[in-house]
mmCIF file with all atom_site columns, C-alpha atoms in Angstrom:
data_model
loop_
_atom_site.group_PDB
_atom_site.id
_atom_site.type_symbol
_atom_site.label_atom_id
_atom_site.label_alt_id
_atom_site.label_comp_id
_atom_site.label_asym_id
_atom_site.label_entity_id
_atom_site.label_seq_id
_atom_site.pdbx_PDB_ins_code
_atom_site.Cartn_x
_atom_site.Cartn_y
_atom_site.Cartn_z
_atom_site.occupancy
_atom_site.B_iso_or_equiv
_atom_site.pdbx_formal_charge
_atom_site.auth_seq_id
_atom_site.auth_comp_id
_atom_site.auth_asym_id
_atom_site.auth_atom_id
_atom_site.pdbx_PDB_model_num
ATOM 1   C CA . MET A 1 1   ? 272.522 -89.432  -81.465  1.00 44.00 ? 1   MET A CA 1
ATOM 2   C CA . PRO A 1 2   ? 270.394 -87.358  -83.844  1.00 47.00 ? 2   PRO A CA 1
ATOM 3   C CA . THR A 1 3   ? 266.958 -85.916  -82.731  1.00 47.00 ? 3   THR A CA 1
ATOM 4   C CA . THR A 1 4   ? 265.327 -88.210  -85.145  1.00 58.00 ? 4   THR A CA 1
ATOM 5   C CA . GLY A 1 5   ? 266.966 -91.220  -83.648  1.00 86.00 ? 5   GLY A CA 1
ATOM 6   C CA . ARG A 1 6   ? 265.062 -94.472  -83.756  1.00 94.00 ? 6   ARG A CA 1
ATOM 7   C CA . VAL A 1 7   ? 265.073 -96.750  -80.680  1.00 97.00 ? 7   VAL A CA 1
ATOM 8   C CA . LEU A 1 8   ? 263.839 -100.410 -80.436  1.00 98.00 ? 8   LEU A CA 1
ATOM 9   C CA . LEU A 1 9   ? 262.676 -101.788 -76.969  1.00 99.00 ? 9   LEU A CA 1
ATOM 10  C CA . ILE A 1 10  ? 262.324 -105.477 -76.685  1.00 98.00 ? 10  ILE A CA 1
ATOM 11  C CA . ASP A 1 11  ? 260.470 -106.992 -73.708  1.00 98.00 ? 11  ASP A CA 1
ATOM 12  C CA . LEU A 1 12  ? 262.137 -110.310 -73.870  1.00 95.00 ? 12  LEU A CA 1
ATOM 13  C CA . GLU A 1 13  ? 259.842 -112.367 -71.693  1.00 92.00 ? 13  GLU A CA 1
ATOM 14  C CA . ASN A 1 14  ? 256.759 -110.877 -73.680  1.00 95.00 ? 14  ASN A CA 1
ATOM 15  C CA . VAL A 1 15  ? 257.967 -111.686 -77.070  1.00 95.00 ? 15  VAL A CA 1
ATOM 16  C CA . VAL A 1 16  ? 260.316 -114.588 -76.426  1.00 91.00 ? 16  VAL A CA 1
ATOM 17  C CA . GLY A 1 17  ? 258.942 -116.352 -73.562  1.00 84.00 ? 17  GLY A CA 1
ATOM 18  C CA . THR A 1 18  ? 261.217 -118.934 -71.884  1.00 72.00 ? 18  THR A CA 1
ATOM 19  C CA . LEU A 1 19  ? 264.765 -117.660 -72.047  1.00 73.00 ? 19  LEU A CA 1
ATOM 20  C CA . GLY A 1 20  ? 266.603 -120.840 -71.272  1.00 71.00 ? 20  GLY A CA 1
ATOM 21  C CA . LYS A 1 21  ? 267.170 -121.959 -74.880  1.00 82.00 ? 21  LYS A CA 1
ATOM 22  C CA . PRO A 1 22  ? 269.814 -119.793 -76.625  1.00 86.00 ? 22  PRO A CA 1
ATOM 23  C CA . ALA A 1 23  ? 268.982 -120.780 -80.022  1.00 90.00 ? 23  ALA A CA 1
ATOM 24  C CA . ALA A 1 24  ? 265.308 -119.874 -79.741  1.00 90.00 ? 24  ALA A CA 1
ATOM 25  C CA . LEU A 1 25  ? 266.257 -116.624 -78.053  1.00 93.00 ? 25  LEU A CA 1
ATOM 26  C CA . ARG A 1 26  ? 268.676 -115.842 -80.950  1.00 95.00 ? 26  ARG A CA 1
ATOM 27  C CA . SER A 1 27  ? 266.290 -116.754 -83.717  1.00 95.00 ? 27  SER A CA 1
ATOM 28  C CA . LYS A 1 28  ? 263.364 -114.733 -82.185  1.00 96.00 ? 28  LYS A CA 1
ATOM 29  C CA . VAL A 1 29  ? 265.444 -111.616 -81.456  1.00 97.00 ? 29  VAL A CA 1
ATOM 30  C CA . VAL A 1 30  ? 267.055 -111.625 -84.877  1.00 97.00 ? 30  VAL A CA 1
ATOM 31  C CA . ALA A 1 31  ? 263.456 -111.926 -86.466  1.00 97.00 ? 31  ALA A CA 1
ATOM 32  C CA . LEU A 1 32  ? 262.155 -109.011 -84.616  1.00 98.00 ? 32  LEU A CA 1
ATOM 33  C CA . VAL A 1 33  ? 265.322 -106.847 -85.227  1.00 97.00 ? 33  VAL A CA 1
ATOM 34  C CA . ASP A 1 34  ? 265.056 -107.717 -89.041  1.00 97.00 ? 34  ASP A CA 1
ATOM 35  C CA . ALA A 1 35  ? 261.318 -106.866 -89.065  1.00 97.00 ? 35  ALA A CA 1
ATOM 36  C CA . ALA A 1 36  ? 261.759 -103.644 -87.312  1.00 96.00 ? 36  ALA A CA 1
ATOM 37  C CA . GLY A 1 37  ? 264.311 -102.431 -89.872  1.00 94.00 ? 37  GLY A CA 1
ATOM 38  C CA . LEU A 1 38  ? 266.954 -99.790  -89.115  1.00 92.00 ? 38  LEU A CA 1
ATOM 39  C CA . HIS A 1 39  ? 267.183 -98.475  -85.733  1.00 94.00 ? 39  HIS A CA 1
ATOM 40  C CA . ASP A 1 40  ? 270.032 -96.363  -83.983  1.00 94.00 ? 40  ASP A CA 1
ATOM 41  C CA . HIS A 1 41  ? 269.733 -97.866  -80.642  1.00 96.00 ? 41  HIS A CA 1
ATOM 42  C CA . ILE A 1 42  ? 268.230 -101.498 -79.536  1.00 98.00 ? 42  ILE A CA 1
ATOM 43  C CA . VAL A 1 43  ? 267.770 -102.700 -76.063  1.00 98.00 ? 43  VAL A CA 1
ATOM 44  C CA . ALA A 1 44  ? 266.250 -105.650 -74.349  1.00 98.00 ? 44  ALA A CA 1
ATOM 45  C CA . ALA A 1 45  ? 265.228 -106.022 -70.902  1.00 97.00 ? 45  ALA A CA 1
ATOM 46  C CA . PHE A 1 46  ? 264.674 -109.395 -68.904  1.00 96.00 ? 46  PHE A CA 1
ATOM 47  C CA . ALA A 1 47  ? 264.434 -110.491 -65.391  1.00 93.00 ? 47  ALA A CA 1
ATOM 48  C CA . LYS A 1 48  ? 267.780 -111.726 -64.014  1.00 91.00 ? 48  LYS A CA 1
ATOM 49  C CA . ARG A 1 49  ? 267.769 -115.536 -63.281  1.00 85.00 ? 49  ARG A CA 1
ATOM 50  C CA . PRO A 1 50  ? 271.246 -116.801 -62.499  1.00 81.00 ? 50  PRO A CA 1
ATOM 51  C CA . PRO A 1 51  ? 273.113 -118.724 -63.988  1.00 80.00 ? 51  PRO A CA 1
ATOM 52  C CA . SER A 1 52  ? 271.456 -118.121 -67.297  1.00 85.00 ? 52  SER A CA 1
ATOM 53  C CA . SER A 1 53  ? 271.442 -114.321 -67.167  1.00 91.00 ? 53  SER A CA 1
ATOM 54  C CA . ASP A 1 54  ? 274.985 -114.081 -68.278  1.00 92.00 ? 54  ASP A CA 1
ATOM 55  C CA . ALA A 1 55  ? 274.459 -116.303 -71.201  1.00 92.00 ? 55  ALA A CA 1
ATOM 56  C CA . ILE A 1 56  ? 271.153 -114.244 -72.207  1.00 94.00 ? 56  ILE A CA 1
ATOM 57  C CA . ALA A 1 57  ? 273.319 -110.958 -72.023  1.00 95.00 ? 57  ALA A CA 1
ATOM 58  C CA . ALA A 1 58  ? 276.144 -112.403 -74.042  1.00 95.00 ? 58  ALA A CA 1
ATOM 59  C CA . THR A 1 59  ? 273.751 -113.599 -76.801  1.00 95.00 ? 59  THR A CA 1
ATOM 60  C CA . LEU A 1 60  ? 272.043 -110.147 -76.874  1.00 96.00 ? 60  LEU A CA 1
ATOM 61  C CA . THR A 1 61  ? 275.384 -108.298 -77.077  1.00 97.00 ? 61  THR A CA 1
ATOM 62  C CA . ALA A 1 62  ? 276.561 -110.514 -79.943  1.00 96.00 ? 62  ALA A CA 1
ATOM 63  C CA . LEU A 1 63  ? 273.435 -109.484 -81.802  1.00 96.00 ? 63  LEU A CA 1
ATOM 64  C CA . GLY A 1 64  ? 274.137 -105.843 -81.193  1.00 96.00 ? 64  GLY A CA 1
ATOM 65  C CA . VAL A 1 65  ? 271.369 -105.560 -78.575  1.00 98.00 ? 65  VAL A CA 1
ATOM 66  C CA . VAL A 1 66  ? 272.036 -103.777 -75.379  1.00 98.00 ? 66  VAL A CA 1
ATOM 67  C CA . PRO A 1 67  ? 270.877 -106.111 -72.505  1.00 97.00 ? 67  PRO A CA 1
ATOM 68  C CA . ILE A 1 68  ? 269.134 -104.750 -69.357  1.00 97.00 ? 68  ILE A CA 1
ATOM 69  C CA . PRO A 1 69  ? 268.941 -107.273 -66.776  1.00 96.00 ? 69  PRO A CA 1
ATOM 70  C CA . VAL A 1 70  ? 266.631 -106.395 -63.947  1.00 96.00 ? 70  VAL A CA 1
ATOM 71  C CA . GLU A 1 71  ? 265.535 -107.858 -60.615  1.00 94.00 ? 71  GLU A CA 1
ATOM 72  C CA . PRO A 1 72  ? 262.546 -110.194 -60.933  1.00 92.00 ? 72  PRO A CA 1
ATOM 73  C CA . GLY A 1 73  ? 259.176 -108.445 -60.167  1.00 91.00 ? 73  GLY A CA 1
ATOM 74  C CA . PRO A 1 74  ? 255.760 -107.369 -61.554  1.00 89.00 ? 74  PRO A CA 1
ATOM 75  C CA . ASP A 1 75  ? 256.399 -105.409 -64.679  1.00 91.00 ? 75  ASP A CA 1
ATOM 76  C CA . ALA A 1 76  ? 260.152 -104.898 -63.810  1.00 95.00 ? 76  ALA A CA 1
ATOM 77  C CA . ALA A 1 77  ? 261.206 -105.244 -67.514  1.00 96.00 ? 77  ALA A CA 1
ATOM 78  C CA . GLU A 1 78  ? 258.665 -103.151 -68.834  1.00 97.00 ? 78  GLU A CA 1
ATOM 79  C CA . GLU A 1 79  ? 259.427 -100.291 -66.193  1.00 97.00 ? 79  GLU A CA 1
ATOM 80  C CA . ALA A 1 80  ? 263.097 -100.534 -67.083  1.00 98.00 ? 80  ALA A CA 1
ATOM 81  C CA . LEU A 1 81  ? 262.387 -100.249 -70.926  1.00 98.00 ? 81  LEU A CA 1
ATOM 82  C CA . ILE A 1 82  ? 260.065 -97.227  -70.279  1.00 97.00 ? 82  ILE A CA 1
ATOM 83  C CA . ALA A 1 83  ? 262.627 -95.579  -67.929  1.00 97.00 ? 83  ALA A CA 1
ATOM 84  C CA . HIS A 1 84  ? 265.245 -96.141  -70.692  1.00 97.00 ? 84  HIS A CA 1
ATOM 85  C CA . ALA A 1 85  ? 262.977 -94.783  -73.449  1.00 96.00 ? 85  ALA A CA 1
ATOM 86  C CA . VAL A 1 86  ? 262.273 -91.489  -71.326  1.00 94.00 ? 86  VAL A CA 1
ATOM 87  C CA . GLY A 1 87  ? 265.914 -91.104  -70.925  1.00 94.00 ? 87  GLY A CA 1
ATOM 88  C CA . MET A 1 88  ? 266.503 -91.500  -74.547  1.00 94.00 ? 88  MET A CA 1
ATOM 89  C CA . HIS A 1 89  ? 263.659 -88.921  -75.359  1.00 93.00 ? 89  HIS A CA 1
ATOM 90  C CA . ALA A 1 90  ? 265.393 -86.457  -73.136  1.00 92.00 ? 90  ALA A CA 1
ATOM 91  C CA . ARG A 1 91  ? 268.436 -86.842  -75.441  1.00 92.00 ? 91  ARG A CA 1
ATOM 92  C CA . GLY A 1 92  ? 266.436 -86.173  -78.516  1.00 91.00 ? 92  GLY A CA 1
ATOM 93  C CA . CYS A 1 93  ? 264.907 -89.495  -79.721  1.00 92.00 ? 93  CYS A CA 1
ATOM 94  C CA . ARG A 1 94  ? 261.599 -89.280  -81.089  1.00 91.00 ? 94  ARG A CA 1
ATOM 95  C CA . HIS A 1 95  ? 260.644 -92.675  -82.576  1.00 95.00 ? 95  HIS A CA 1
ATOM 96  C CA . PHE A 1 96  ? 260.172 -95.720  -80.469  1.00 97.00 ? 96  PHE A CA 1
ATOM 97  C CA . THR A 1 97  ? 259.279 -99.323  -81.595  1.00 98.00 ? 97  THR A CA 1
ATOM 98  C CA . VAL A 1 98  ? 258.067 -101.507 -78.831  1.00 98.00 ? 98  VAL A CA 1
ATOM 99  C CA . CYS A 1 99  ? 258.299 -105.323 -78.957  1.00 99.00 ? 99  CYS A CA 1
ATOM 100 C CA . SER A 1 100 ? 255.753 -106.044 -76.382  1.00 98.00 ? 100 SER A CA 1
ATOM 101 C CA . CYS A 1 101 ? 251.953 -106.371 -75.961  1.00 97.00 ? 101 CYS A CA 1
ATOM 102 C CA . ASP A 1 102 ? 252.071 -104.903 -72.530  1.00 97.00 ? 102 ASP A CA 1
ATOM 103 C CA . GLY A 1 103 ? 249.661 -101.865 -71.834  1.00 97.00 ? 103 GLY A CA 1
ATOM 104 C CA . ALA A 1 104 ? 252.242 -100.191 -69.695  1.00 96.00 ? 104 ALA A CA 1
ATOM 105 C CA . PHE A 1 105 ? 254.073 -98.800  -72.838  1.00 97.00 ? 105 PHE A CA 1
ATOM 106 C CA . ALA A 1 106 ? 251.163 -96.681  -73.689  1.00 96.00 ? 106 ALA A CA 1
ATOM 107 C CA . ARG A 1 107 ? 252.775 -94.343  -71.032  1.00 94.00 ? 107 ARG A CA 1
ATOM 108 C CA . LEU A 1 108 ? 255.185 -93.571  -73.872  1.00 93.00 ? 108 LEU A CA 1
ATOM 109 C CA . ALA A 1 109 ? 252.599 -92.050  -75.972  1.00 90.00 ? 109 ALA A CA 1
ATOM 110 C CA . ASP A 1 110 ? 250.781 -90.265  -73.011  1.00 82.00 ? 110 ASP A CA 1
ATOM 111 C CA . SER A 1 111 ? 253.924 -88.554  -71.692  1.00 75.00 ? 111 SER A CA 1
ATOM 112 C CA . THR A 1 112 ? 256.035 -87.805  -74.664  1.00 74.00 ? 112 THR A CA 1
ATOM 113 C CA . ASP A 1 113 ? 255.556 -86.487  -78.185  1.00 86.00 ? 113 ASP A CA 1
ATOM 114 C CA . ALA A 1 114 ? 257.244 -89.331  -79.681  1.00 90.00 ? 114 ALA A CA 1
ATOM 115 C CA . ARG A 1 115 ? 256.020 -91.735  -82.382  1.00 94.00 ? 115 ARG A CA 1
ATOM 116 C CA . LEU A 1 116 ? 255.042 -95.088  -80.939  1.00 96.00 ? 116 LEU A CA 1
ATOM 117 C CA . ASP A 1 117 ? 255.104 -98.261  -82.986  1.00 98.00 ? 117 ASP A CA 1
ATOM 118 C CA . VAL A 1 118 ? 254.278 -101.741 -81.894  1.00 98.00 ? 118 VAL A CA 1
ATOM 119 C CA . LEU A 1 119 ? 255.949 -104.902 -83.294  1.00 98.00 ? 119 LEU A CA 1
ATOM 120 C CA . VAL A 1 120 ? 254.801 -108.243 -81.924  1.00 98.00 ? 120 VAL A CA 1
ATOM 121 C CA . TRP A 1 121 ? 254.058 -111.895 -83.186  1.00 98.00 ? 121 TRP A CA 1
ATOM 122 C CA . GLN A 1 122 ? 250.981 -112.825 -85.172  1.00 96.00 ? 122 GLN A CA 1
ATOM 123 C CA . GLY A 1 123 ? 248.218 -113.956 -82.753  1.00 95.00 ? 123 GLY A CA 1
ATOM 124 C CA . GLN A 1 124 ? 249.487 -112.135 -79.768  1.00 96.00 ? 124 GLN A CA 1
ATOM 125 C CA . PRO A 1 125 ? 246.881 -110.070 -78.020  1.00 96.00 ? 125 PRO A CA 1
ATOM 126 C CA . ILE A 1 126 ? 247.684 -106.552 -77.545  1.00 97.00 ? 126 ILE A CA 1
ATOM 127 C CA . ALA A 1 127 ? 246.482 -104.638 -74.434  1.00 98.00 ? 127 ALA A CA 1
ATOM 128 C CA . THR A 1 128 ? 243.660 -102.231 -75.316  1.00 97.00 ? 128 THR A CA 1
ATOM 129 C CA . ARG A 1 129 ? 245.422 -99.201  -73.951  1.00 96.00 ? 129 ARG A CA 1
ATOM 130 C CA . LEU A 1 130 ? 248.602 -99.972  -76.087  1.00 97.00 ? 130 LEU A CA 1
ATOM 131 C CA . ARG A 1 131 ? 246.482 -100.679 -79.235  1.00 97.00 ? 131 ARG A CA 1
ATOM 132 C CA . LYS A 1 132 ? 244.626 -97.201  -78.783  1.00 96.00 ? 132 LYS A CA 1
ATOM 133 C CA . VAL A 1 133 ? 247.739 -95.057  -78.528  1.00 96.00 ? 133 VAL A CA 1
ATOM 134 C CA . ALA A 1 134 ? 250.103 -96.786  -81.041  1.00 97.00 ? 134 ALA A CA 1
ATOM 135 C CA . ASP A 1 135 ? 250.895 -95.125  -84.331  1.00 96.00 ? 135 ASP A CA 1
ATOM 136 C CA . THR A 1 136 ? 251.306 -98.386  -85.990  1.00 97.00 ? 136 THR A CA 1
ATOM 137 C CA . ILE A 1 137 ? 250.970 -102.024 -85.011  1.00 98.00 ? 137 ILE A CA 1
ATOM 138 C CA . ARG A 1 138 ? 252.714 -104.795 -87.015  1.00 98.00 ? 138 ARG A CA 1
ATOM 139 C CA . GLN A 1 139 ? 252.180 -108.457 -86.352  1.00 97.00 ? 139 GLN A CA 1
ATOM 140 C CA . VAL A 1 140 ? 254.704 -110.660 -87.928  1.00 97.00 ? 140 VAL A CA 1
ATOM 141 C CA . PRO A 1 141 ? 255.027 -114.564 -88.340  1.00 96.00 ? 141 PRO A CA 1
ATOM 142 C CA . ARG A 1 142 ? 257.099 -116.385 -85.667  1.00 93.00 ? 142 ARG A CA 1
ATOM 143 C CA . PRO A 1 143 ? 260.362 -117.888 -86.731  1.00 91.00 ? 143 PRO A CA 1
ATOM 144 C CA . GLY A 1 144 ? 259.634 -121.155 -88.479  1.00 79.00 ? 144 GLY A CA 1
ATOM 145 C CA . ALA A 1 145 ? 255.915 -120.466 -89.098  1.00 63.00 ? 145 ALA A CA 1
ATOM 146 C CA . GLY A 1 146 ? 256.297 -119.776 -92.752  1.00 52.00 ? 146 GLY A CA 1
ATOM 147 C CA . ALA A 1 147 ? 258.386 -122.870 -93.165  1.00 41.00 ? 147 ALA A CA 1
ATOM 148 C CA . SER A 1 148 ? 255.765 -125.072 -91.464  1.00 37.00 ? 148 SER A CA 1
ATOM 149 C CA . ALA A 1 149 ? 253.069 -123.487 -93.933  1.00 32.00 ? 149 ALA A CA 1
ATOM 150 C CA . SER A 1 150 ? 255.168 -124.263 -96.747  1.00 30.00 ? 150 SER A CA 1
ATOM 151 C CA . ALA A 1 151 ? 255.822 -127.790 -95.702  1.00 29.00 ? 151 ALA A CA 1
ATOM 152 C CA . ALA A 1 152 ? 251.954 -128.200 -95.216  1.00 29.00 ? 152 ALA A CA 1
ATOM 153 C CA . ALA A 1 153 ? 251.327 -126.864 -98.608  1.00 30.00 ? 153 ALA A CA 1
ATOM 154 C CA . SER A 1 154 ? 253.803 -129.324 -100.213 1.00 29.00 ? 154 SER A CA 1
ATOM 155 C CA . GLY A 1 155 ? 252.648 -132.436 -98.354  1.00 31.00 ? 155 GLY A CA 1
ATOM 156 C CA . PRO A 1 156 ? 251.011 -135.593 -99.885  1.00 29.00 ? 156 PRO A CA 1
ATOM 157 C CA . ALA A 1 157 ? 247.398 -134.031 -100.165 1.00 28.00 ? 157 ALA A CA 1
ATOM 158 C CA . ALA A 1 158 ? 248.682 -130.855 -101.795 1.00 30.00 ? 158 ALA A CA 1
ATOM 159 C CA . ALA A 1 159 ? 250.533 -133.146 -104.350 1.00 34.00 ? 159 ALA A CA 1
ATOM 160 C CA . ALA A 1 160 ? 247.592 -135.004 -105.056 1.00 33.00 ? 160 ALA A CA 1
ATOM 161 C CA . ARG A 1 161 ? 245.531 -131.933 -105.607 1.00 29.00 ? 161 ARG A CA 1
ATOM 162 C CA . ASN A 1 162 ? 248.312 -130.747 -108.059 1.00 35.00 ? 162 ASN A CA 1
ATOM 163 C CA . ARG A 1 163 ? 248.277 -133.998 -109.889 1.00 34.00 ? 163 ARG A CA 1
ATOM 164 C CA . THR A 1 164 ? 244.412 -133.827 -110.252 1.00 33.00 ? 164 THR A CA 1
ATOM 165 C CA . GLN A 1 165 ? 244.409 -130.147 -111.343 1.00 34.00 ? 165 GLN A CA 1
ATOM 166 C CA . SER A 1 166 ? 247.317 -129.798 -113.456 1.00 37.00 ? 166 SER A CA 1
ATOM 167 C CA . PRO A 1 167 ? 246.709 -129.795 -117.199 1.00 39.00 ? 167 PRO A CA 1
ATOM 168 C CA . PRO A 1 168 ? 248.306 -132.341 -119.467 1.00 39.00 ? 168 PRO A CA 1
ATOM 169 C CA . ARG A 1 169 ? 251.832 -131.463 -120.585 1.00 39.00 ? 169 ARG A CA 1
ATOM 170 C CA . PRO A 1 170 ? 251.953 -130.243 -124.291 1.00 42.00 ? 170 PRO A CA 1
ATOM 171 C CA . SER A 1 171 ? 254.637 -133.049 -124.900 1.00 41.00 ? 171 SER A CA 1
ATOM 172 C CA . SER A 1 172 ? 252.174 -135.644 -123.536 1.00 41.00 ? 172 SER A CA 1
ATOM 173 C CA . VAL A 1 173 ? 249.404 -134.291 -125.875 1.00 39.00 ? 173 VAL A CA 1
ATOM 174 C CA . LEU A 1 174 ? 251.639 -134.229 -128.855 1.00 40.00 ? 174 LEU A CA 1
ATOM 175 C CA . LEU A 1 175 ? 252.769 -137.805 -128.084 1.00 40.00 ? 175 LEU A CA 1
ATOM 176 C CA . ALA A 1 176 ? 249.211 -139.164 -127.874 1.00 43.00 ? 176 ALA A CA 1
ATOM 177 C CA . THR A 1 177 ? 248.157 -137.518 -130.995 1.00 43.00 ? 177 THR A CA 1
ATOM 178 C CA . MET A 1 178 ? 251.112 -138.899 -132.937 1.00 45.00 ? 178 MET A CA 1
ATOM 179 C CA . LEU A 1 179 ? 250.383 -142.318 -131.677 1.00 42.00 ? 179 LEU A CA 1
ATOM 180 C CA . ALA A 1 180 ? 246.702 -142.017 -132.565 1.00 48.00 ? 180 ALA A CA 1
ATOM 181 C CA . LEU A 1 181 ? 247.618 -140.873 -136.109 1.00 44.00 ? 181 LEU A CA 1
ATOM 182 C CA . PHE A 1 182 ? 250.068 -143.840 -136.533 1.00 45.00 ? 182 PHE A CA 1
ATOM 183 C CA . ALA A 1 183 ? 247.629 -146.317 -135.358 1.00 46.00 ? 183 ALA A CA 1
ATOM 184 C CA . GLY A 1 184 ? 245.068 -145.108 -137.788 1.00 49.00 ? 184 GLY A CA 1
ATOM 185 C CA . ALA A 1 185 ? 247.559 -145.180 -140.641 1.00 45.00 ? 185 ALA A CA 1
ATOM 186 C CA . VAL A 1 186 ? 248.427 -148.802 -139.675 1.00 40.00 ? 186 VAL A CA 1
ATOM 187 C CA . TRP A 1 187 ? 244.773 -149.825 -139.738 1.00 38.00 ? 187 TRP A CA 1
ATOM 188 C CA . VAL A 1 188 ? 244.269 -148.116 -143.094 1.00 39.00 ? 188 VAL A CA 1
ATOM 189 C CA . GLY A 1 189 ? 247.400 -149.890 -144.493 1.00 47.00 ? 189 GLY A CA 1
ATOM 190 C CA . ILE A 1 190 ? 245.895 -153.192 -143.232 1.00 39.00 ? 190 ILE A CA 1
ATOM 191 C CA . GLY A 1 191 ? 242.702 -152.631 -144.744 1.00 45.00 ? 191 GLY A CA 1
ATOM 192 C CA . VAL A 1 192 ? 244.191 -151.646 -148.201 1.00 39.00 ? 192 VAL A CA 1
ATOM 193 C CA . ALA A 1 193 ? 246.406 -154.796 -147.895 1.00 44.00 ? 193 ALA A CA 1
ATOM 194 C CA . VAL A 1 194 ? 243.361 -157.140 -147.262 1.00 40.00 ? 194 VAL A CA 1
ATOM 195 C CA . GLY A 1 195 ? 241.419 -155.561 -149.976 1.00 46.00 ? 195 GLY A CA 1
ATOM 196 C CA . GLN A 1 196 ? 244.277 -155.794 -152.387 1.00 47.00 ? 196 GLN A CA 1
ATOM 197 C CA . ARG A 1 197 ? 244.635 -159.602 -152.359 1.00 44.00 ? 197 ARG A CA 1
ATOM 198 C CA . PRO A 1 198 ? 241.076 -160.514 -153.692 1.00 40.00 ? 198 PRO A CA 1
ATOM 199 C CA . ALA A 1 199 ? 241.473 -157.928 -156.438 1.00 42.00 ? 199 ALA A CA 1
ATOM 200 C CA . ASP A 1 200 ? 244.687 -159.466 -157.547 1.00 48.00 ? 200 ASP A CA 1
ATOM 201 C CA . VAL A 1 201 ? 243.101 -162.975 -157.519 1.00 38.00 ? 201 VAL A CA 1
ATOM 202 C CA . LEU A 1 202 ? 240.315 -161.610 -159.656 1.00 35.00 ? 202 LEU A CA 1
ATOM 203 C CA . LEU A 1 203 ? 242.612 -160.018 -162.067 1.00 38.00 ? 203 LEU A CA 1
ATOM 204 C CA . ARG A 1 204 ? 244.663 -163.410 -162.401 1.00 44.00 ? 204 ARG A CA 1
ATOM 205 C CA . ARG A 1 205 ? 241.536 -165.341 -163.161 1.00 43.00 ? 205 ARG A CA 1
ATOM 206 C CA . ARG A 1 206 ? 240.531 -162.750 -165.947 1.00 43.00 ? 206 ARG A CA 1
#
């Protein structure tokens, strides 16, 4: 791997939450990987909880992510990812993107000369320690959040606002103008016709 290699570290339980739903796991991991952009190496750590661990590992592998299952314990996934990052740093990697809000990852900036970026969901509270040392912090919408917002914007209330605020269409204005002119012409014609009959009578009497 080149010395400029980029490594993406995903703390699954921190950014995915419950891992028992393969579809949710897949959609969230794909969203994070896409948002992170090109990386040379992607790993994700999670606590082993049979029998779902094999399915989680298989889902990650299918997405091109190296699974790191660890024994359950406090900060077990974070420690596994940090140890992996330190090993990759020794091999020449100098750019790490962390998908986690956990302050433990601040140690990567404290103990290495690498660049440290943070990528998490909008609204996730990021540990102060991590926020202070991160080179960049990006918070992206959760999968489906944009669709929900769009649906809300196109609901009945929005449609009513659009109907109220939309200017009349040019074709409607033209049609109304033509009808008004036509009606005026009809009334003028009727007036002329009504005035014409007494004039004819007077002329005949003369």
